[in-house]
Every structure is written in structure tokens, then in C-alpha cells.
PDB file of C-alpha atoms and ligand atoms in Angstrom:
ATOM      1  CA  MET A1357       7.492  22.551 -17.138  1.00 63.00           C
ATOM      2  CA  HIS A1358       6.447  21.719 -21.024  1.00 66.00           C
ATOM      3  CA  TYR A1359       8.729  23.032 -23.789  1.00 70.00           C
ATOM      4  CA  GLN A1360       7.303  23.603 -27.372  1.00 72.00           C
ATOM      5  CA  ARG A1361      10.932  23.540 -28.686  1.00 78.00           C
ATOM      6  CA  PRO A1362      14.161  21.546 -28.149  1.00 84.00           C
ATOM      7  CA  VAL A1363      15.606  22.251 -24.539  1.00 95.00           C
ATOM      8  CA  ARG A1364      18.936  23.862 -24.917  1.00 97.00           C
ATOM      9  CA  VAL A1365      22.158  23.455 -22.612  1.00 98.00           C
ATOM     10  CA  PHE A1366      25.409  25.269 -22.914  1.00 98.00           C
ATOM     11  CA  VAL A1367      28.390  23.835 -21.119  1.00 98.00           C
ATOM     12  CA  SER A1368      31.119  26.204 -21.331  1.00 98.00           C
ATOM     13  CA  ARG A1369      34.206  23.492 -21.009  1.00 98.00           C
ATOM     14  CA  ARG A1370      34.711  20.075 -22.216  1.00 98.00           C
ATOM     15  CA  LEU A1371      33.711  17.692 -19.435  1.00 98.00           C
ATOM     16  CA  PRO A1372      35.187  14.147 -18.523  1.00 98.00           C
ATOM     17  CA  VAL A1373      31.817  12.667 -19.561  1.00 98.00           C
ATOM     18  CA  ASP A1374      29.617  13.161 -22.573  1.00 98.00           C
ATOM     19  CA  PRO A1375      27.073  15.643 -21.455  1.00 98.00           C
ATOM     20  CA  ALA A1376      24.836  14.667 -24.327  1.00 97.00           C
ATOM     21  CA  ALA A1377      24.595  10.983 -23.436  1.00 97.00           C
ATOM     22  CA  VAL A1378      23.594  12.132 -19.740  1.00 96.00           C
ATOM     23  CA  LEU A1379      20.951  14.532 -21.202  1.00 97.00           C
ATOM     24  CA  PRO A1380      19.851  12.603 -24.224  1.00 95.00           C
ATOM     25  CA  ASP A1381      16.858  14.497 -24.467  1.00 94.00           C
ATOM     26  CA  HIS A1382      18.212  18.091 -24.571  1.00 96.00           C
ATOM     27  CA  GLU A1383      20.052  19.895 -27.336  1.00 97.00           C
ATOM     28  CA  VAL A1384      23.805  19.992 -25.861  1.00 98.00           C
ATOM     29  CA  ASP A1385      26.082  22.548 -26.802  1.00 98.00           C
ATOM     30  CA  VAL A1386      29.579  22.426 -25.617  1.00 98.00           C
ATOM     31  CA  TRP A1387      32.395  25.005 -26.118  1.00 98.00           C
ATOM     32  CA  ASP A1388      35.290  23.012 -27.918  1.00 95.00           C
ATOM     33  CA  GLY A1389      37.641  25.651 -28.347  1.00 93.00           C
ATOM     34  CA  ASP A1390      41.400  25.277 -26.598  1.00 93.00           C
ATOM     35  CA  ARG A1391      41.083  28.604 -24.850  1.00 96.00           C
ATOM     36  CA  PRO A1392      38.063  29.625 -22.574  1.00 97.00           C
ATOM     37  CA  PRO A1393      35.264  31.537 -24.106  1.00 98.00           C
ATOM     38  CA  THR A1394      35.614  35.233 -23.245  1.00 98.00           C
ATOM     39  CA  ALA A1395      32.422  36.913 -21.778  1.00 97.00           C
ATOM     40  CA  ALA A1396      31.310  38.338 -24.972  1.00 98.00           C
ATOM     41  CA  GLU A1397      31.710  34.314 -26.266  1.00 98.00           C
ATOM     42  CA  LEU A1398      29.662  33.071 -23.135  1.00 98.00           C
ATOM     43  CA  ARG A1399      26.988  35.221 -23.656  1.00 98.00           C
ATOM     44  CA  GLU A1400      26.448  34.551 -27.099  1.00 98.00           C
ATOM     45  CA  ARG A1401      26.323  31.031 -26.867  1.00 97.00           C
ATOM     46  CA  CYS A1402      23.998  31.188 -23.908  1.00 98.00           C
ATOM     47  CA  GLN A1403      21.584  33.087 -26.235  1.00 95.00           C
ATOM     48  CA  GLY A1404      18.677  31.040 -26.365  1.00 94.00           C
ATOM     49  CA  ALA A1405      19.793  28.132 -23.779  1.00 98.00           C
ATOM     50  CA  ASP A1406      17.903  27.203 -20.677  1.00 98.00           C
ATOM     51  CA  ALA A1407      20.546  26.299 -18.823  1.00 98.00           C
ATOM     52  CA  LEU A1408      24.347  26.658 -18.536  1.00 98.00           C
ATOM     53  CA  LEU A1409      27.163  24.246 -16.957  1.00 98.00           C
ATOM     54  CA  SER A1410      29.704  26.957 -15.880  1.00 98.00           C
ATOM     55  CA  VAL A1411      33.008  26.862 -14.268  1.00 98.00           C
ATOM     56  CA  LEU A1412      34.771  28.770 -11.615  1.00 97.00           C
ATOM     57  CA  ALA A1413      36.156  31.480 -14.310  1.00 97.00           C
ATOM     58  CA  ASP A1414      32.746  32.201 -15.906  1.00 98.00           C
ATOM     59  CA  ARG A1415      31.184  35.192 -14.093  1.00 98.00           C
ATOM     60  CA  ILE A1416      27.703  34.851 -13.316  1.00 98.00           C
ATOM     61  CA  ASP A1417      26.719  38.616 -12.487  1.00 98.00           C
ATOM     62  CA  ALA A1418      23.323  40.465 -13.093  1.00 98.00           C
ATOM     63  CA  ASP A1419      24.456  41.630 -16.346  1.00 98.00           C
ATOM     64  CA  PHE A1420      25.038  38.221 -17.671  1.00 98.00           C
ATOM     65  CA  LEU A1421      21.936  36.847 -16.532  1.00 98.00           C
ATOM     66  CA  ASP A1422      20.064  39.907 -17.885  1.00 98.00           C
ATOM     67  CA  ALA A1423      21.922  39.126 -21.428  1.00 98.00           C
ATOM     68  CA  CYS A1424      20.524  35.300 -21.044  1.00 98.00           C
ATOM     69  CA  PRO A1425      16.985  35.866 -20.234  1.00 97.00           C
ATOM     70  CA  MET A1426      16.253  32.121 -21.180  1.00 97.00           C
ATOM     71  CA  LEU A1427      18.416  30.575 -18.446  1.00 98.00           C
ATOM     72  CA  LYS A1428      16.646  28.923 -15.693  1.00 98.00           C
ATOM     73  CA  VAL A1429      19.704  27.092 -14.213  1.00 98.00           C
ATOM     74  CA  VAL A1430      23.336  27.941 -13.856  1.00 98.00           C
ATOM     75  CA  ALA A1431      25.150  24.797 -12.492  1.00 98.00           C
ATOM     76  CA  SER A1432      28.589  25.487 -11.751  1.00 98.00           C
ATOM     77  CA  PHE A1433      31.058  22.753 -12.122  1.00 98.00           C
ATOM     78  CA  ALA A1434      32.787  23.928  -8.637  1.00 98.00           C
ATOM     79  CA  VAL A1435      31.881  23.537  -5.109  1.00 98.00           C
ATOM     80  CA  GLY A1436      32.871  27.384  -4.581  1.00 98.00           C
ATOM     81  CA  PHE A1437      30.340  29.985  -5.683  1.00 98.00           C
ATOM     82  CA  ASP A1438      32.478  33.122  -5.337  1.00 98.00           C
ATOM     83  CA  ASN A1439      32.230  34.060  -9.124  1.00 98.00           C
ATOM     84  CA  MET A1440      28.224  34.228  -8.749  1.00 98.00           C
ATOM     85  CA  ASP A1441      26.010  36.826  -7.608  1.00 98.00           C
ATOM     86  CA  LEU A1442      23.694  34.911  -5.563  1.00 97.00           C
ATOM     87  CA  GLU A1443      21.270  37.880  -5.154  1.00 97.00           C
ATOM     88  CA  ALA A1444      21.010  38.803  -8.677  1.00 97.00           C
ATOM     89  CA  ALA A1445      20.095  35.314  -9.509  1.00 97.00           C
ATOM     90  CA  ARG A1446      17.637  35.298  -6.656  1.00 97.00           C
ATOM     91  CA  GLU A1447      15.819  38.223  -8.210  1.00 96.00           C
ATOM     92  CA  ARG A1448      15.560  36.795 -11.427  1.00 97.00           C
ATOM     93  CA  ASP A1449      14.552  33.348 -10.561  1.00 97.00           C
ATOM     94  CA  VAL A1450      17.449  31.628 -11.832  1.00 98.00           C
ATOM     95  CA  TRP A1451      18.664  28.467 -10.066  1.00 98.00           C
ATOM     96  CA  LEU A1452      22.385  28.464  -9.043  1.00 98.00           C
ATOM     97  CA  THR A1453      23.951  24.801  -8.349  1.00 98.00           C
ATOM     98  CA  HIS A1454      27.235  23.718  -7.263  1.00 98.00           C
ATOM     99  CA  THR A1455      29.282  20.408  -6.708  1.00 98.00           C
ATOM    100  CA  PRO A1456      29.522  19.960  -2.752  1.00 98.00           C
ATOM    101  CA  GLY A1457      31.016  16.817  -1.365  1.00 98.00           C
ATOM    102  CA  VAL A1458      32.336  14.780  -4.349  1.00 98.00           C
ATOM    103  CA  LEU A1459      35.504  16.662  -4.333  1.00 98.00           C
ATOM    104  CA  THR A1460      36.418  16.731  -0.788  1.00 98.00           C
ATOM    105  CA  ASP A1461      38.603  13.913  -0.512  1.00 98.00           C
ATOM    106  CA  SER A1462      40.443  14.817  -3.574  1.00 99.00           C
ATOM    107  CA  THR A1463      41.013  18.444  -2.556  1.00 99.00           C
ATOM    108  CA  ALA A1464      42.367  17.094   0.834  1.00 99.00           C
ATOM    109  CA  ASP A1465      44.762  14.859  -1.252  1.00 99.00           C
ATOM    110  CA  LEU A1466      45.924  17.622  -2.736  1.00 99.00           C
ATOM    111  CA  ALA A1467      46.511  19.874   0.333  1.00 99.00           C
ATOM    112  CA  MET A1468      48.691  16.833   2.104  1.00 99.00           C
ATOM    113  CA  THR A1469      50.357  16.621  -1.414  1.00 99.00           C
ATOM    114  CA  LEU A1470      51.239  19.920  -1.035  1.00 99.00           C
ATOM    115  CA  LEU A1471      52.019  20.145   2.507  1.00 99.00           C
ATOM    116  CA  LEU A1472      54.341  17.088   2.117  1.00 98.00           C
ATOM    117  CA  ALA A1473      56.467  18.463  -0.779  1.00 98.00           C
ATOM    118  CA  VAL A1474      56.924  21.734   0.782  1.00 98.00           C
ATOM    119  CA  ALA A1475      57.758  19.831   4.350  1.00 98.00           C
ATOM    120  CA  ARG A1476      60.330  17.674   2.626  1.00 98.00           C
ATOM    121  CA  ARG A1477      61.335  20.330   0.223  1.00 98.00           C
ATOM    122  CA  LEU A1478      60.605  18.429  -2.932  1.00 98.00           C
ATOM    123  CA  PRO A1479      61.300  20.866  -5.726  1.00 96.00           C
ATOM    124  CA  GLU A1480      64.943  21.121  -4.151  1.00 96.00           C
ATOM    125  CA  ALA A1481      65.624  17.897  -3.840  1.00 96.00           C
ATOM    126  CA  GLU A1482      63.869  16.465  -7.131  1.00 95.00           C
ATOM    127  CA  ASP A1483      66.073  18.951  -9.027  1.00 95.00           C
ATOM    128  CA  GLU A1484      69.352  17.730  -7.525  1.00 95.00           C
ATOM    129  CA  ALA A1485      68.630  14.219  -8.286  1.00 95.00           C
ATOM    130  CA  ARG A1486      67.239  15.177 -11.881  1.00 95.00           C
ATOM    131  CA  THR A1487      69.960  17.294 -12.842  1.00 94.00           C
ATOM    132  CA  GLY A1488      72.870  15.135 -12.144  1.00 90.00           C
ATOM    133  CA  HIS A1489      73.835  17.001  -8.887  1.00 91.00           C
ATOM    134  CA  PHE A1490      73.315  14.032  -6.759  1.00 92.00           C
ATOM    135  CA  GLY A1491      75.628  14.456  -4.089  1.00 88.00           C
ATOM    136  CA  PRO A1492      77.504  12.278  -1.474  1.00 93.00           C
ATOM    137  CA  PHE A1493      75.084  11.407   1.477  1.00 95.00           C
ATOM    138  CA  ALA A1494      75.208  14.369   3.683  1.00 95.00           C
ATOM    139  CA  PRO A1495      73.720  14.189   7.379  1.00 97.00           C
ATOM    140  CA  THR A1496      72.566  17.992   7.331  1.00 97.00           C
ATOM    141  CA  ALA A1497      71.619  18.232   3.599  1.00 96.00           C
ATOM    142  CA  PHE A1498      67.638  18.502   2.835  1.00 97.00           C
ATOM    143  CA  LEU A1499      66.627  18.741   6.371  1.00 98.00           C
ATOM    144  CA  GLY A1500      62.567  19.609   6.575  1.00 98.00           C
ATOM    145  CA  LEU A1501      59.658  19.166   8.400  1.00 98.00           C
ATOM    146  CA  GLN A1502      58.782  15.842  10.142  1.00 98.00           C
ATOM    147  CA  LEU A1503      54.982  15.691  10.334  1.00 98.00           C
ATOM    148  CA  ALA A1504      54.356  13.456  13.444  1.00 98.00           C
ATOM    149  CA  GLY A1505      54.435  15.537  16.320  1.00 98.00           C
ATOM    150  CA  ALA A1506      53.959  18.879  14.275  1.00 99.00           C
ATOM    151  CA  THR A1507      51.103  20.941  14.606  1.00 99.00           C
ATOM    152  CA  LEU A1508      48.782  21.639  11.646  1.00 99.00           C
ATOM    153  CA  GLY A1509      46.195  24.550  11.876  1.00 99.00           C
ATOM    154  CA  ILE A1510      43.272  24.390   9.639  1.00 98.00           C
ATOM    155  CA  VAL A1511      41.636  27.969   8.894  1.00 99.00           C
ATOM    156  CA  GLY A1512      37.783  26.473   7.910  1.00 98.00           C
ATOM    157  CA  MET A1513      36.742  23.412   9.060  1.00 98.00           C
ATOM    158  CA  GLY A1514      34.029  22.504   6.820  1.00 98.00           C
ATOM    159  CA  SER A1515      34.040  19.097   5.070  1.00 98.00           C
ATOM    160  CA  ILE A1516      37.481  19.675   3.017  1.00 98.00           C
ATOM    161  CA  GLY A1517      38.985  20.919   6.475  1.00 98.00           C
ATOM    162  CA  ARG A1518      37.730  18.110   8.420  1.00 98.00           C
ATOM    163  CA  ALA A1519      38.988  15.666   5.817  1.00 98.00           C
ATOM    164  CA  VAL A1520      42.419  17.372   5.921  1.00 99.00           C
ATOM    165  CA  ALA A1521      42.268  16.999   9.515  1.00 98.00           C
ATOM    166  CA  ARG A1522      41.591  13.281   9.257  1.00 98.00           C
ATOM    167  CA  ARG A1523      44.743  12.721   7.137  1.00 98.00           C
ATOM    168  CA  ALA A1524      46.673  15.083   9.296  1.00 98.00           C
ATOM    169  CA  ARG A1525      45.714  12.929  12.468  1.00 98.00           C
ATOM    170  CA  ALA A1526      47.072   9.666  10.603  1.00 98.00           C
ATOM    171  CA  PHE A1527      50.661  11.112   9.979  1.00 98.00           C
ATOM    172  CA  GLY A1528      50.432  11.661  13.740  1.00 98.00           C
ATOM    173  CA  MET A1529      50.131  16.009  13.601  1.00 99.00           C
ATOM    174  CA  ASP A1530      48.128  17.747  16.106  1.00 98.00           C
ATOM    175  CA  VAL A1531      45.346  19.599  14.629  1.00 99.00           C
ATOM    176  CA  LEU A1532      43.877  23.108  15.489  1.00 99.00           C
ATOM    177  CA  TYR A1533      41.417  24.593  13.712  1.00 98.00           C
ATOM    178  CA  THR A1534      38.893  27.792  13.283  1.00 98.00           C
ATOM    179  CA  SER A1535      35.326  27.747  12.294  1.00 98.00           C
ATOM    180  CA  ARG A1536      32.547  29.948  11.814  1.00 95.00           C
ATOM    181  CA  SER A1537      30.075  28.023  13.735  1.00 95.00           C
ATOM    182  CA  PRO A1538      30.744  25.589  16.824  1.00 97.00           C
ATOM    183  CA  ILE A1539      31.713  21.980  15.742  1.00 97.00           C
ATOM    184  CA  PRO A1540      30.174  19.068  17.757  1.00 97.00           C
ATOM    185  CA  VAL A1541      33.082  17.253  19.605  1.00 97.00           C
ATOM    186  CA  GLU A1542      32.426  14.002  17.459  1.00 96.00           C
ATOM    187  CA  ASP A1543      32.906  15.956  13.992  1.00 96.00           C
ATOM    188  CA  ARG A1544      36.485  17.745  15.397  1.00 98.00           C
ATOM    189  CA  GLU A1545      38.618  15.105  14.027  1.00 98.00           C
ATOM    190  CA  GLY A1546      40.466  15.382  17.112  1.00 98.00           C
ATOM    191  CA  GLY A1547      41.289  19.065  16.678  1.00 98.00           C
ATOM    192  CA  GLU A1548      41.185  21.810  19.145  1.00 98.00           C
ATOM    193  CA  PRO A1549      39.082  24.906  17.989  1.00 98.00           C
ATOM    194  CA  VAL A1550      40.920  28.623  18.345  1.00 98.00           C
ATOM    195  CA  GLU A1551      40.875  31.903  17.301  1.00 98.00           C
ATOM    196  CA  LEU A1552      42.820  32.837  14.074  1.00 98.00           C
ATOM    197  CA  GLU A1553      45.584  34.724  15.858  1.00 98.00           C
ATOM    198  CA  GLU A1554      46.278  31.568  18.202  1.00 98.00           C
ATOM    199  CA  LEU A1555      46.175  29.157  15.366  1.00 99.00           C
ATOM    200  CA  MET A1556      48.912  31.192  13.519  1.00 99.00           C
ATOM    201  CA  ALA A1557      51.084  31.565  16.629  1.00 98.00           C
ATOM    202  CA  ARG A1558      51.135  27.669  17.478  1.00 98.00           C
ATOM    203  CA  SER A1559      50.956  25.910  14.046  1.00 99.00           C
ATOM    204  CA  ASP A1560      54.053  24.519  11.931  1.00 99.00           C
ATOM    205  CA  VAL A1561      51.612  24.332   8.744  1.00 99.00           C
ATOM    206  CA  VAL A1562      48.719  26.579   8.180  1.00 99.00           C
ATOM    207  CA  SER A1563      46.254  25.181   5.624  1.00 99.00           C
ATOM    208  CA  LEU A1564      43.405  27.379   4.288  1.00 99.00           C
ATOM    209  CA  HIS A1565      39.906  25.867   3.909  1.00 98.00           C
ATOM    210  CA  CYS A1566      37.327  28.500   3.964  1.00 98.00           C
ATOM    211  CA  PRO A1567      35.390  29.770   1.070  1.00 98.00           C
ATOM    212  CA  LEU A1568      35.887  33.425  -0.529  1.00 98.00           C
ATOM    213  CA  THR A1569      33.565  35.776   1.154  1.00 98.00           C
ATOM    214  CA  PRO A1570      33.785  39.266   2.031  1.00 97.00           C
ATOM    215  CA  GLU A1571      34.815  38.431   5.504  1.00 97.00           C
ATOM    216  CA  THR A1572      37.370  35.999   4.263  1.00 98.00           C
ATOM    217  CA  ARG A1573      39.002  38.171   1.480  1.00 98.00           C
ATOM    218  CA  GLY A1574      42.401  39.234   2.747  1.00 98.00           C
ATOM    219  CA  LEU A1575      41.830  37.291   6.109  1.00 98.00           C
ATOM    220  CA  LEU A1576      45.466  36.398   6.003  1.00 98.00           C
ATOM    221  CA  SER A1577      46.995  39.976   5.811  1.00 98.00           C
ATOM    222  CA  ALA A1578      50.524  41.102   6.119  1.00 98.00           C
ATOM    223  CA  ASP A1579      49.531  41.345   9.905  1.00 98.00           C
ATOM    224  CA  MET A1580      47.896  37.858  10.454  1.00 99.00           C
ATOM    225  CA  LEU A1581      50.881  36.265   8.504  1.00 99.00           C
ATOM    226  CA  ALA A1582      53.517  37.852  10.506  1.00 98.00           C
ATOM    227  CA  ARG A1583      51.838  36.356  13.449  1.00 98.00           C
ATOM    228  CA  ALA A1584      52.972  32.683  12.102  1.00 98.00           C
ATOM    229  CA  LYS A1585      55.742  30.869  13.693  1.00 98.00           C
ATOM    230  CA  LYS A1586      59.220  31.335  12.270  1.00 98.00           C
ATOM    231  CA  GLY A1587      59.695  28.442  10.079  1.00 98.00           C
ATOM    232  CA  ALA A1588      56.074  27.603   9.398  1.00 98.00           C
ATOM    233  CA  ILE A1589      54.406  26.442   6.016  1.00 99.00           C
ATOM    234  CA  LEU A1590      51.560  27.647   4.278  1.00 99.00           C
ATOM    235  CA  VAL A1591      49.272  25.700   2.227  1.00 99.00           C
ATOM    236  CA  ASN A1592      46.436  27.436   0.118  1.00 99.00           C
ATOM    237  CA  THR A1593      43.900  25.000  -1.759  1.00 99.00           C
ATOM    238  CA  ALA A1594      41.099  27.156  -1.206  1.00 98.00           C
ATOM    239  CA  ARG A1595      41.141  30.663  -2.726  1.00 98.00           C
ATOM    240  CA  GLY A1596      44.049  32.964  -3.737  1.00 98.00           C
ATOM    241  CA  PRO A1597      42.362  36.380  -2.099  1.00 98.00           C
ATOM    242  CA  ILE A1598      42.400  34.957   1.265  1.00 98.00           C
ATOM    243  CA  VAL A1599      45.793  35.389   1.320  1.00 98.00           C
ATOM    244  CA  ASP A1600      48.062  38.963   0.953  1.00 98.00           C
ATOM    245  CA  GLU A1601      50.180  37.379  -1.724  1.00 98.00           C
ATOM    246  CA  ALA A1602      52.736  40.199  -1.761  1.00 98.00           C
ATOM    247  CA  ALA A1603      53.165  39.910   1.794  1.00 98.00           C
ATOM    248  CA  LEU A1604      53.829  36.332   1.816  1.00 98.00           C
ATOM    249  CA  VAL A1605      56.560  36.762  -0.811  1.00 98.00           C
ATOM    250  CA  ALA A1606      58.088  39.173   1.552  1.00 98.00           C
ATOM    251  CA  LEU A1607      57.897  36.807   4.592  1.00 98.00           C
ATOM    252  CA  LEU A1608      59.345  33.985   2.397  1.00 98.00           C
ATOM    253  CA  GLU A1609      62.077  36.311   1.314  1.00 98.00           C
ATOM    254  CA  GLN A1610      62.799  37.396   4.979  1.00 98.00           C
ATOM    255  CA  GLY A1611      62.965  33.388   6.046  1.00 98.00           C
ATOM    256  CA  HIS A1612      59.772  33.873   8.428  1.00 98.00           C
ATOM    257  CA  PHE A1613      57.984  31.308   6.340  1.00 98.00           C
ATOM    258  CA  ALA A1614      59.855  27.888   5.373  1.00 98.00           C
ATOM    259  CA  GLY A1615      57.740  27.545   2.294  1.00 98.00           C
ATOM    260  CA  ALA A1616      54.291  27.601   0.693  1.00 99.00           C
ATOM    261  CA  GLY A1617      51.998  25.317  -1.341  1.00 99.00           C
ATOM    262  CA  LEU A1618      49.853  27.150  -3.464  1.00 99.00           C
ATOM    263  CA  ASP A1619      47.321  25.801  -5.692  1.00 99.00           C
ATOM    264  CA  VAL A1620      45.387  28.974  -6.077  1.00 98.00           C
ATOM    265  CA  PHE A1621      46.684  32.632  -6.483  1.00 98.00           C
ATOM    266  CA  GLU A1622      45.234  36.344  -6.023  1.00 98.00           C
ATOM    267  CA  GLU A1623      44.736  37.055  -9.704  1.00 97.00           C
ATOM    268  CA  GLU A1624      44.742  33.232 -11.905  1.00 97.00           C
ATOM    269  CA  PRO A1625      46.264  32.582 -13.948  1.00 96.00           C
ATOM    270  CA  ARG A1626      48.851  35.208 -13.166  1.00 97.00           C
ATOM    271  CA  VAL A1627      50.976  34.113 -10.174  1.00 98.00           C
ATOM    272  CA  HIS A1628      52.954  36.686  -8.355  1.00 98.00           C
ATOM    273  CA  PRO A1629      56.705  36.813 -10.077  1.00 98.00           C
ATOM    274  CA  GLY A1630      58.086  36.783  -6.603  1.00 98.00           C
ATOM    275  CA  LEU A1631      56.672  33.211  -6.207  1.00 98.00           C
ATOM    276  CA  LEU A1632      57.894  31.791  -9.660  1.00 97.00           C
ATOM    277  CA  GLU A1633      61.343  31.846  -8.733  1.00 92.00           C
ATOM    278  CA  ARG A1634      61.253  30.260  -5.109  1.00 97.00           C
ATOM    279  CA  ARG A1635      62.571  26.656  -4.468  1.00 96.00           C
ATOM    280  CA  ASP A1636      60.802  26.633  -1.137  1.00 98.00           C
ATOM    281  CA  VAL A1637      57.429  27.159  -2.738  1.00 98.00           C
ATOM    282  CA  VAL A1638      55.463  24.449  -4.582  1.00 98.00           C
ATOM    283  CA  LEU A1639      52.902  25.889  -7.171  1.00 98.00           C
ATOM    284  CA  THR A1640      49.995  23.991  -8.816  1.00 98.00           C
ATOM    285  CA  PRO A1641      47.394  25.451 -11.345  1.00 98.00           C
ATOM    286  CA  HIS A1642      44.212  25.242  -9.415  1.00 98.00           C
ATOM    287  CA  ILE A1643      44.056  21.337  -9.629  1.00 98.00           C
ATOM    288  CA  GLY A1644      42.486  20.533  -6.250  1.00 98.00           C
ATOM    289  CA  SER A1645      39.616  18.190  -7.541  1.00 98.00           C
ATOM    290  CA  ALA A1646      41.354  17.141 -10.672  1.00 98.00           C
ATOM    291  CA  THR A1647      41.076  13.231 -10.169  1.00 98.00           C
ATOM    292  CA  HIS A1648      39.036  10.870 -12.537  1.00 98.00           C
ATOM    293  CA  THR A1649      36.967  10.303  -9.595  1.00 98.00           C
ATOM    294  CA  ALA A1650      36.376  13.844  -8.431  1.00 98.00           C
ATOM    295  CA  ARG A1651      35.876  15.328 -12.128  1.00 98.00           C
ATOM    296  CA  ARG A1652      33.560  12.589 -13.335  1.00 98.00           C
ATOM    297  CA  ALA A1653      31.028  12.833 -10.170  1.00 98.00           C
ATOM    298  CA  MET A1654      31.035  16.729 -10.637  1.00 98.00           C
ATOM    299  CA  ALA A1655      30.037  16.658 -14.241  1.00 98.00           C
ATOM    300  CA  HIS A1656      27.307  13.931 -13.529  1.00 98.00           C
ATOM    301  CA  MET A1657      26.214  16.042 -10.343  1.00 98.00           C
ATOM    302  CA  ALA A1658      26.027  19.301 -12.450  1.00 98.00           C
ATOM    303  CA  LEU A1659      24.172  17.744 -15.398  1.00 98.00           C
ATOM    304  CA  ARG A1660      21.579  16.169 -12.661  1.00 98.00           C
ATOM    305  CA  ASN A1661      21.000  19.343 -11.475  1.00 98.00           C
ATOM    306  CA  ILE A1662      20.454  21.076 -14.816  1.00 98.00           C
ATOM    307  CA  ALA A1663      18.207  18.017 -15.661  1.00 97.00           C
ATOM    308  CA  ALA A1664      16.263  18.353 -12.456  1.00 97.00           C
ATOM    309  CA  VAL A1665      15.483  22.395 -12.967  1.00 97.00           C
ATOM    310  CA  LEU A1666      14.539  21.609 -16.703  1.00 97.00           C
ATOM    311  CA  ARG A1667      12.002  19.066 -15.412  1.00 96.00           C
ATOM    312  CA  GLY A1668      10.492  21.734 -13.048  1.00 96.00           C
ATOM    313  CA  GLU A1669      11.989  20.213 -10.058  1.00 97.00           C
ATOM    314  CA  THR A1670      13.856  21.570  -7.230  1.00 97.00           C
ATOM    315  CA  PRO A1671      17.670  20.848  -7.941  1.00 98.00           C
ATOM    316  CA  PRO A1672      19.396  18.587  -5.328  1.00 98.00           C
ATOM    317  CA  ASN A1673      22.490  20.940  -4.866  1.00 98.00           C
ATOM    318  CA  PRO A1674      21.430  24.613  -4.993  1.00 98.00           C
ATOM    319  CA  VAL A1675      24.113  27.067  -3.981  1.00 98.00           C
ATOM    320  CA  PRO A1676      23.122  28.005  -0.468  1.00 95.00           C
ATOM    321  CA  GLY A1677      21.229  31.466  -0.083  1.00 89.00           C
ATOM    322  CA  SER A1678      20.825  31.477  -4.203  1.00 89.00           C
ATOM    323  CA  ARG A1679      17.068  30.839  -3.945  1.00 81.00           C
ATOM    324  CA  SER A1680      14.643  28.912  -1.966  1.00 67.00           C
ATOM    325  CA  PRO A1681      12.575  26.061  -3.074  1.00 56.00           C
ATOM    326  CA  SER A1682       9.337  27.580  -4.166  1.00 54.00           C
TER     327      SER A1682
HETATM  328  C1  LIG B1870      37.400  24.823  -7.119  1.00 90.50           C
HETATM  329  O1  LIG B1870      38.337  25.404  -6.629  1.00 90.50           O
HETATM  330  C2  LIG B1870      35.826  24.335  -6.536  1.00 90.50           C
HETATM  331  O2  LIG B1870      35.452  25.476  -5.800  1.00 90.50           O
HETATM  332  O3  LIG B1870      35.434  23.606  -6.683  1.00 90.50           O
END
């Protein structure tokens, strides 16, 4: 690809690495606002841009691509790509790329963090210690779930699900999982494949690791959630709309679930008000990949994908199904 003009890249958020240093031959424009760009601002800044480095909150659909006809690649700073219209990109010969692999361990760490925090009732216990209500030792206070001997159900046994399974096995948990496609025994991390209904019925903790697709939207419906064991814990570091949030709140209120650890929500950044008040729920603001290691690697990966497309090459990490190499 030969350009008669500077090659322009728009980066829609500040990154943990300097994109201009990674792409010295390109004209790099970085959104520097304290709030994210609106959809209109994103379009405006992408006028004349050859590449966009976007985040999950940026909607990449047919209208957006039509409004920014110079774009050859949209490199998403995320592994999930439910914010992108793959068909629209295919039809317009625009590459979509993502950042698989590099955030697996960090996201699995957060799932375990939420699991442990809910299992050991961290918000309540921390509050007691912090607010001067530290009472005398009480054999019946703050009883929670011991992980060793408990069963973890993993919904979606991709790379993050397997990384969580490895951690859970190290804690002495038994692991069940569901998966769209069969997994060879050597990659099961000691987990047992089951149907979702059975997983719900047998698990002390259910942790979600599937992508958001038309099939998984609402997968944990009111009906499916009600199949959980009484006293189960739900952990979600995948995508909010996989769970019927209102039904989860109702089941928490009824004491059917002992608690939940949630990093993702149905309508981010809105959190269901019924979750905000609960002490048996641990909430984090979509920070699964937020470690120095993962976020730097994601930035480098996204920038490498942009550089490859702008050199006229196939990018190393295309979104599956977005475009086949020509
Ligand atoms: C975060 O949610 C991601 O998909 O990377």
C-alpha cells in the first residue's frame, strides 16, 4: 500500500503506551478528553483516518463505517467483539482486529478475586473492621464458603474459562463446564463437561466466560438462574446481558443466591439499583483486563494489527469471521 499523504490513525482513548512511539511513521491522533467521545465525536475524529484503535464502548456498525470511508482497519482494544458488526465490515473490506490471549490471566485473576471476595463476605467483613465495629471473636460470625471441596461451574470453556478452571483446581475445587464445542480431555483442566441445567443444579459457584452472542444473550434467564443450588454464588466477568439482572436481584433478595461478584452489567455503566445496596454483592467497573501487563500487551497488539494492515498485510489478530485474508 503506497500513501501520497501521511497515514492517519485515531486512538479513541488514552493508552498505557504511547501510540506515536509505536507507530512513528504515522500521524497519530489520540482522544484526550476526560470523558469518552460521543458517537458523533468519534465519527468526526475518524474523518480522513486510515485506522481506528477503538474500545468496547465504541459502536462499530454500518452507519459508522459509511461515515468514515477511509478506514481500512478498526483495531479493538478488547478480546470481545460484540460491539462490532462483522458483516458490515466484511461488506466494506474493513479489517476488524481484537486482542485475544494477552488478557486471559488477568481476567481469570479477577474472576477468582470476585469469587473469593463473595465467598468470604469481604464487603461486610471489611466494613466491620474499617468502621470501628470490630467485635469480639464469634464462632458464628461471617461464615462463608470454603473453596476446597466446593464445585465451580464454568459457562464457556474458552481460554479464560480454562484459566479460571486451573486456578479453581489449585484451590481444591471440582470443576464442571459447558462448551459449545467438544474439548479434548487434555485441555479440560480436570473439568467435567455437562449441560447448562446440570451445571446450575450442581455448582456452588457459577462463573461466566462465554462471549455475548445472539445465543448467549439472556442465557441465564430467570428460569435458568432459579435452577441454581440454594446458596450458590454467581460470578460474571464476561458480559452483562448474558444474565437477566432483574431476576438475579430478585433471587438475591429471596436468599436463593448467597451472593454475586459482578464486573459487567446489562446496561453499562448503569448498575441495577437493587445491586447497589446489597452487601452480599461485590461490584467492579468492567476491569477484568486492568493490569499493567495485560493493558500494555493489549495496546501493543492493537497497534501491531494497525501497522500490519497499513503495510498492506493481513493483521495477526483478525476478529474471527470479520474478513477472510485476500
Ligand atoms: C473486555 O471485556 C474485553 O472483551 O476485552
